[in-house]
Coordinates of C-alpha atoms in Angstrom, one line a residue:
M1 CA -2.7 22.5 5.2
T2 CA -5.9 22.8 3.2
R3 CA -8.8 22.2 5.5
G4 CA -10.8 19.1 4.9
Q5 CA -8.1 17.2 3.0
G6 CA -6.6 15.0 5.7
P7 CA -6.8 11.2 6.0
T8 CA -9.3 11.1 8.8
V9 CA -11.9 13.2 7.0
R10 CA -11.3 11.3 3.8
R11 CA -11.9 8.0 5.6
R12 CA -15.1 9.3 7.1
R13 CA -16.2 10.5 3.7
L14 CA -15.4 7.2 2.0
A15 CA -17.2 5.3 4.8
S16 CA -20.4 7.4 4.3
E17 CA -20.3 6.8 0.5
L18 CA -19.8 3.1 0.9
R19 CA -22.8 2.9 3.2
R20 CA -24.9 4.9 0.8
L21 CA -23.9 2.8 -2.2
R22 CA -24.6 -0.4 -0.3
E23 CA -28.1 0.8 0.6
A24 CA -28.7 2.0 -3.0
A25 CA -27.8 -1.5 -4.1
D26 CA -30.4 -2.9 -1.7
L27 CA -27.9 -5.1 0.1
T28 CA -27.6 -5.8 3.8
I29 CA -24.3 -5.8 5.7
D30 CA -24.7 -9.6 6.2
E31 CA -25.2 -10.1 2.4
V32 CA -22.1 -8.0 1.7
S33 CA -20.0 -10.0 4.2
E34 CA -21.2 -13.3 2.7
K35 CA -20.4 -12.3 -0.9
L36 CA -17.0 -10.9 0.0
E37 CA -16.2 -13.7 2.5
C38 CA -15.4 -11.5 5.4
S39 CA -17.1 -10.8 8.7
A40 CA -20.2 -8.6 9.1
S41 CA -18.4 -6.6 11.8
K42 CA -15.6 -5.7 9.4
V43 CA -18.1 -4.2 6.9
S44 CA -19.9 -2.4 9.7
R45 CA -16.7 -0.9 11.1
I46 CA -15.7 0.2 7.6
E47 CA -19.0 1.9 7.2
T48 CA -18.8 3.7 10.5
G49 CA -15.2 4.8 9.9
H50 CA -13.8 2.9 12.8
V51 CA -11.3 1.1 10.6
G52 CA -9.7 2.0 7.3
V53 CA -10.4 0.2 4.1
T54 CA -7.7 -1.0 1.7
P55 CA -8.0 0.0 -1.9
R56 CA -8.5 -3.7 -2.8
D57 CA -11.4 -4.0 -0.3
A58 CA -12.9 -0.8 -1.6
R59 CA -12.7 -2.0 -5.2
D60 CA -14.4 -5.3 -4.3
M61 CA -17.2 -3.6 -2.4
L62 CA -17.8 -1.1 -5.3
E63 CA -17.9 -3.8 -7.9
L64 CA -20.5 -5.6 -5.8
Y65 CA -22.5 -2.4 -5.7
G66 CA -22.3 -2.0 -9.4
I67 CA -20.0 0.9 -9.4
A68 CA -17.4 1.0 -12.2
G69 CA -15.4 3.3 -14.4
D70 CA -14.3 6.8 -13.2
E71 CA -16.6 6.7 -10.1
Q72 CA -15.0 3.5 -8.9
E73 CA -11.5 4.8 -9.5
A74 CA -12.2 8.1 -7.7
L75 CA -13.4 6.2 -4.6
V76 CA -10.5 3.7 -4.7
Q77 CA -8.1 6.7 -4.8
L78 CA -9.9 8.1 -1.8
A79 CA -9.2 4.8 0.0
R80 CA -5.5 5.2 -0.8
E81 CA -5.4 8.8 0.5
A82 CA -7.4 7.8 3.6
R83 CA -4.6 5.4 4.5
K84 CA -1.9 8.1 4.7
R85 CA -0.6 8.9 8.1
G86 CA -1.1 12.3 9.7
W87 CA 1.4 14.0 12.1
W88 CA -0.6 12.6 15.1
H89 CA 0.5 9.1 14.4
A90 CA 3.8 10.0 16.0
Y91 CA 1.7 10.2 19.2
N92 CA -0.4 7.1 18.6
E93 CA -0.1 6.1 22.3
V94 CA -1.8 9.4 23.3
F95 CA -4.3 9.9 20.5
T96 CA -6.2 6.6 20.3
G97 CA -9.3 7.8 18.5
T98 CA -10.2 9.9 15.4
F99 CA -10.5 13.1 17.4
V100 CA -7.2 14.8 16.5
G101 CA -7.5 13.8 12.8
L102 CA -11.0 15.4 12.6
E103 CA -9.8 18.5 14.6
A104 CA -6.8 18.9 12.2
D105 CA -9.1 18.9 9.2
A106 CA -11.9 21.2 10.6
S107 CA -12.6 24.6 9.1
S108 CA -14.4 25.7 12.3
L109 CA -14.1 24.7 15.9
R110 CA -16.7 25.7 18.5
A111 CA -15.6 24.7 22.0
F112 CA -17.1 25.0 25.5
Q113 CA -15.3 24.4 28.8
A114 CA -16.7 24.8 32.3
L115 CA -13.7 24.1 34.5
L116 CA -10.5 24.2 32.3
V117 CA -8.9 26.3 29.7
P118 CA -9.5 24.5 26.4
G119 CA -6.5 22.3 25.3
L120 CA -5.7 24.5 22.2
L121 CA -5.2 27.5 24.5
Q122 CA -3.2 25.9 27.3
T123 CA 0.3 26.8 28.2
E124 CA 2.8 24.0 28.7
R125 CA 2.9 24.4 32.5
Y126 CA -0.8 24.6 32.8
A127 CA -1.3 21.5 30.6
K128 CA 1.3 19.5 32.6
A129 CA -0.5 20.3 35.9
V130 CA -4.0 19.4 34.4
I131 CA -2.8 16.2 32.9
R132 CA -1.0 15.2 36.1
A133 CA -4.1 15.9 38.1
M134 CA -6.3 13.8 35.8
R135 CA -3.8 11.0 35.6
P136 CA -2.3 10.7 39.1
D137 CA -0.9 7.2 38.5
A138 CA 0.9 8.1 35.3
E139 CA 4.7 8.0 35.0
D140 CA 6.6 11.2 34.3
A141 CA 7.5 10.0 30.8
E142 CA 3.8 9.6 30.0
I143 CA 3.0 13.0 31.3
R144 CA 5.8 14.6 29.2
R145 CA 4.6 12.8 26.1
R146 CA 1.0 13.9 26.6
V147 CA 2.1 17.5 27.1
A148 CA 4.2 17.4 24.0
A149 CA 1.2 16.0 22.0
R150 CA -1.0 18.8 23.3
M151 CA 1.5 21.4 22.3
A152 CA 1.8 19.9 18.8
R153 CA -2.0 20.1 18.5
Q154 CA -1.9 23.9 19.1
E155 CA 0.1 24.5 15.9
L156 CA -3.3 24.2 14.2
L157 CA -4.3 27.7 15.3
T158 CA -1.2 29.3 13.7
D159 CA -1.4 27.2 10.5
P160 CA -1.2 29.3 7.3
S161 CA -4.8 28.2 6.7
P162 CA -6.1 28.0 10.3
P163 CA -9.7 27.0 11.3
E164 CA -12.0 29.6 12.9
Y165 CA -11.8 28.8 16.6
W166 CA -14.5 30.1 19.0
A167 CA -14.0 29.1 22.6
V168 CA -16.6 29.9 25.3
M169 CA -15.6 29.3 29.0
D170 CA -17.4 29.6 32.3
E171 CA -16.0 32.3 34.6
A172 CA -14.9 29.5 37.0
V173 CA -12.0 28.8 34.6
L174 CA -10.5 32.2 35.6
H175 CA -10.7 31.5 39.3
R176 CA -9.6 27.9 39.7
T177 CA -5.9 28.1 40.6
V178 CA -4.0 25.4 38.7
D179 CA -0.4 25.0 39.9
G180 CA -0.1 28.4 41.5
A181 CA -0.5 32.1 40.7
E182 CA 2.5 32.3 38.4
V183 CA 1.2 29.5 36.1
M184 CA -2.2 31.0 36.1
A185 CA -0.9 34.5 35.2
E186 CA 1.1 33.0 32.3
Q187 CA -2.0 31.0 31.2
L188 CA -4.5 33.8 31.3
Y189 CA -2.1 36.2 29.5
R190 CA -1.7 33.5 26.9
M191 CA -5.4 33.5 26.3
V192 CA -5.4 37.3 25.9
T193 CA -2.7 37.0 23.3
M194 CA -4.5 34.2 21.4
A195 CA -7.7 36.1 21.4
A196 CA -6.0 38.8 19.4
Q197 CA -5.5 36.4 16.5
P198 CA -8.0 37.0 13.7
N199 CA -9.2 33.4 13.7
V200 CA -9.7 33.1 17.4
T201 CA -12.6 34.3 19.5
V202 CA -12.8 33.9 23.3
Q203 CA -15.8 34.5 25.5
I204 CA -16.5 34.2 29.2
V205 CA -19.9 33.2 30.6
P206 CA -20.0 35.3 33.9
F207 CA -21.3 33.9 37.2
G208 CA -24.2 36.4 36.9
A209 CA -25.5 34.5 33.9
G210 CA -26.8 31.9 36.2
A211 CA -27.7 28.4 34.9
H212 CA -26.7 27.8 31.3
P213 CA -26.7 24.9 28.8
G214 CA -23.0 24.3 29.2
M215 CA -23.5 23.0 32.7
E216 CA -24.1 19.6 31.1
G217 CA -20.4 19.4 30.3
P218 CA -17.7 20.3 27.9
F219 CA -18.1 19.8 24.1
L220 CA -16.6 20.7 20.8
I221 CA -18.4 21.1 17.5
M222 CA -16.2 20.5 14.4
G223 CA -17.3 21.9 11.1
F224 CA -15.8 21.0 7.7
P225 CA -15.5 22.9 4.4
E226 CA -17.1 20.2 2.2
L227 CA -20.9 19.9 2.3
A228 CA -20.5 16.1 2.1
D229 CA -18.6 16.2 5.5
T230 CA -21.2 16.9 8.1
D231 CA -20.5 18.5 11.5
V232 CA -19.3 16.3 14.3
V233 CA -19.9 17.0 18.0
Y234 CA -17.2 15.6 20.4
V235 CA -18.4 15.3 24.0
D236 CA -15.3 15.1 26.2
S237 CA -14.6 13.0 29.3
T238 CA -11.6 12.0 31.3
S239 CA -11.2 8.5 29.9
S240 CA -12.9 8.7 26.5
G241 CA -15.1 10.8 24.2
L242 CA -18.4 10.5 22.5
Y243 CA -18.9 11.4 18.8
L244 CA -22.3 12.6 17.7
E245 CA -23.0 12.9 14.0
E246 CA -26.8 12.5 13.7
P247 CA -28.3 15.8 12.5
P248 CA -30.7 16.2 15.6
D249 CA -27.8 15.8 18.0
V250 CA -25.6 18.2 16.1
R251 CA -28.4 20.8 15.9
R252 CA -29.0 20.4 19.7
Y253 CA -25.4 21.2 20.5
A254 CA -25.2 24.0 17.9
L255 CA -28.2 25.6 19.6
M256 CA -26.6 25.1 23.0
F257 CA -23.5 26.9 21.8
D258 CA -25.6 29.8 20.4
H259 CA -27.2 30.2 23.8
L260 CA -23.8 30.1 25.5
R261 CA -22.5 32.8 23.2
A262 CA -25.6 34.9 23.9
A263 CA -25.2 34.5 27.7
A264 CA -21.4 35.2 27.6
L265 CA -19.8 38.6 27.8
K266 CA -18.9 40.2 24.4
P267 CA -15.5 39.1 23.1
D268 CA -13.8 42.5 23.9
D269 CA -15.3 42.5 27.4
S270 CA -14.3 38.9 27.9
V271 CA -10.7 39.7 27.1
E272 CA -10.8 42.6 29.6
V273 CA -12.1 40.2 32.3
I274 CA -9.4 37.6 31.5
A275 CA -6.7 40.3 31.6
E276 CA -7.9 41.5 35.0
A277 CA -7.8 38.0 36.4
A278 CA -4.3 37.6 34.9
G279 CA -3.3 40.8 36.6
R280 CA -4.5 39.6 40.0
F281 CA -2.6 36.4 39.7
A282 CA 0.5 38.3 38.5
E283 CA 0.3 40.6 41.5
E284 CA 0.0 37.6 43.8
A285 CA 3.1 36.0 42.2
A286 CA 5.0 39.3 42.3
L287 CA 5.2 39.4 38.5
P288 CA 4.8 42.5 36.3
K289 CA 1.4 43.1 34.9
K290 CA 0.9 43.2 31.2
V291 CA -1.3 45.6 29.2
P292 CA -3.8 43.8 26.8
G293 CA -2.6 44.2 23.3
N294 CA 1.1 44.5 24.2
E295 CA 1.8 40.9 25.2

């Protein structure tokens, strides 16, 4: 797919433009809701991108803001395109926010994880063990559904036009045994293989680096090809996620990521460390070791 052309990013772009045009027309949210005979919360949620906007609602808002002609038609068409369904709607019980839609449209992804292999690099067995540990009360069917959804997400990295993916992990990720030595060997060799892809970079922050900015928790910075679509920081948690879009917040996390990259081993050295850890797990599981570059 072409980066930056999916429905989630289009909805975000339209929301930003509608907010800008309302402010340029010197109207408050309450005034718009009164004139259009709808709730103020609806207008607010449209402008924050939390809900989609119908072409009819978009046209009514634009007419109120004094926008006509080609500019109006272009934005109404954007509203139509923003209502299209992405592949992730097949997993709507798993993906409840806008995260996957933004991820699918990003041209760059900068991820940090302190305890786990990032989701886009996980093997199926590793993902199953992690999801099971985080959701101990979940039924087997739900676990299988969540694993399938995560595997579907990973197709992003082998897309004909993939994003640039840069993952930094704490060394702890290489030592925390998830579901046994065999699963860990498979998982770490998978990371070595993925790191060989031209659009994928993997780095490890060694224990010797001491305290580092990533100790605050995992995060992902999503960048987009269009200047109108500003970067988004997603701060992950077990039950939900926080989206940060204000420039000062994005700059802070971008600086954190730069510091993490500087503290980490160089990419080639990181791959060697990952391969060595994989070899140790393979030996423990009585599996043949693999040579980096020949996976």
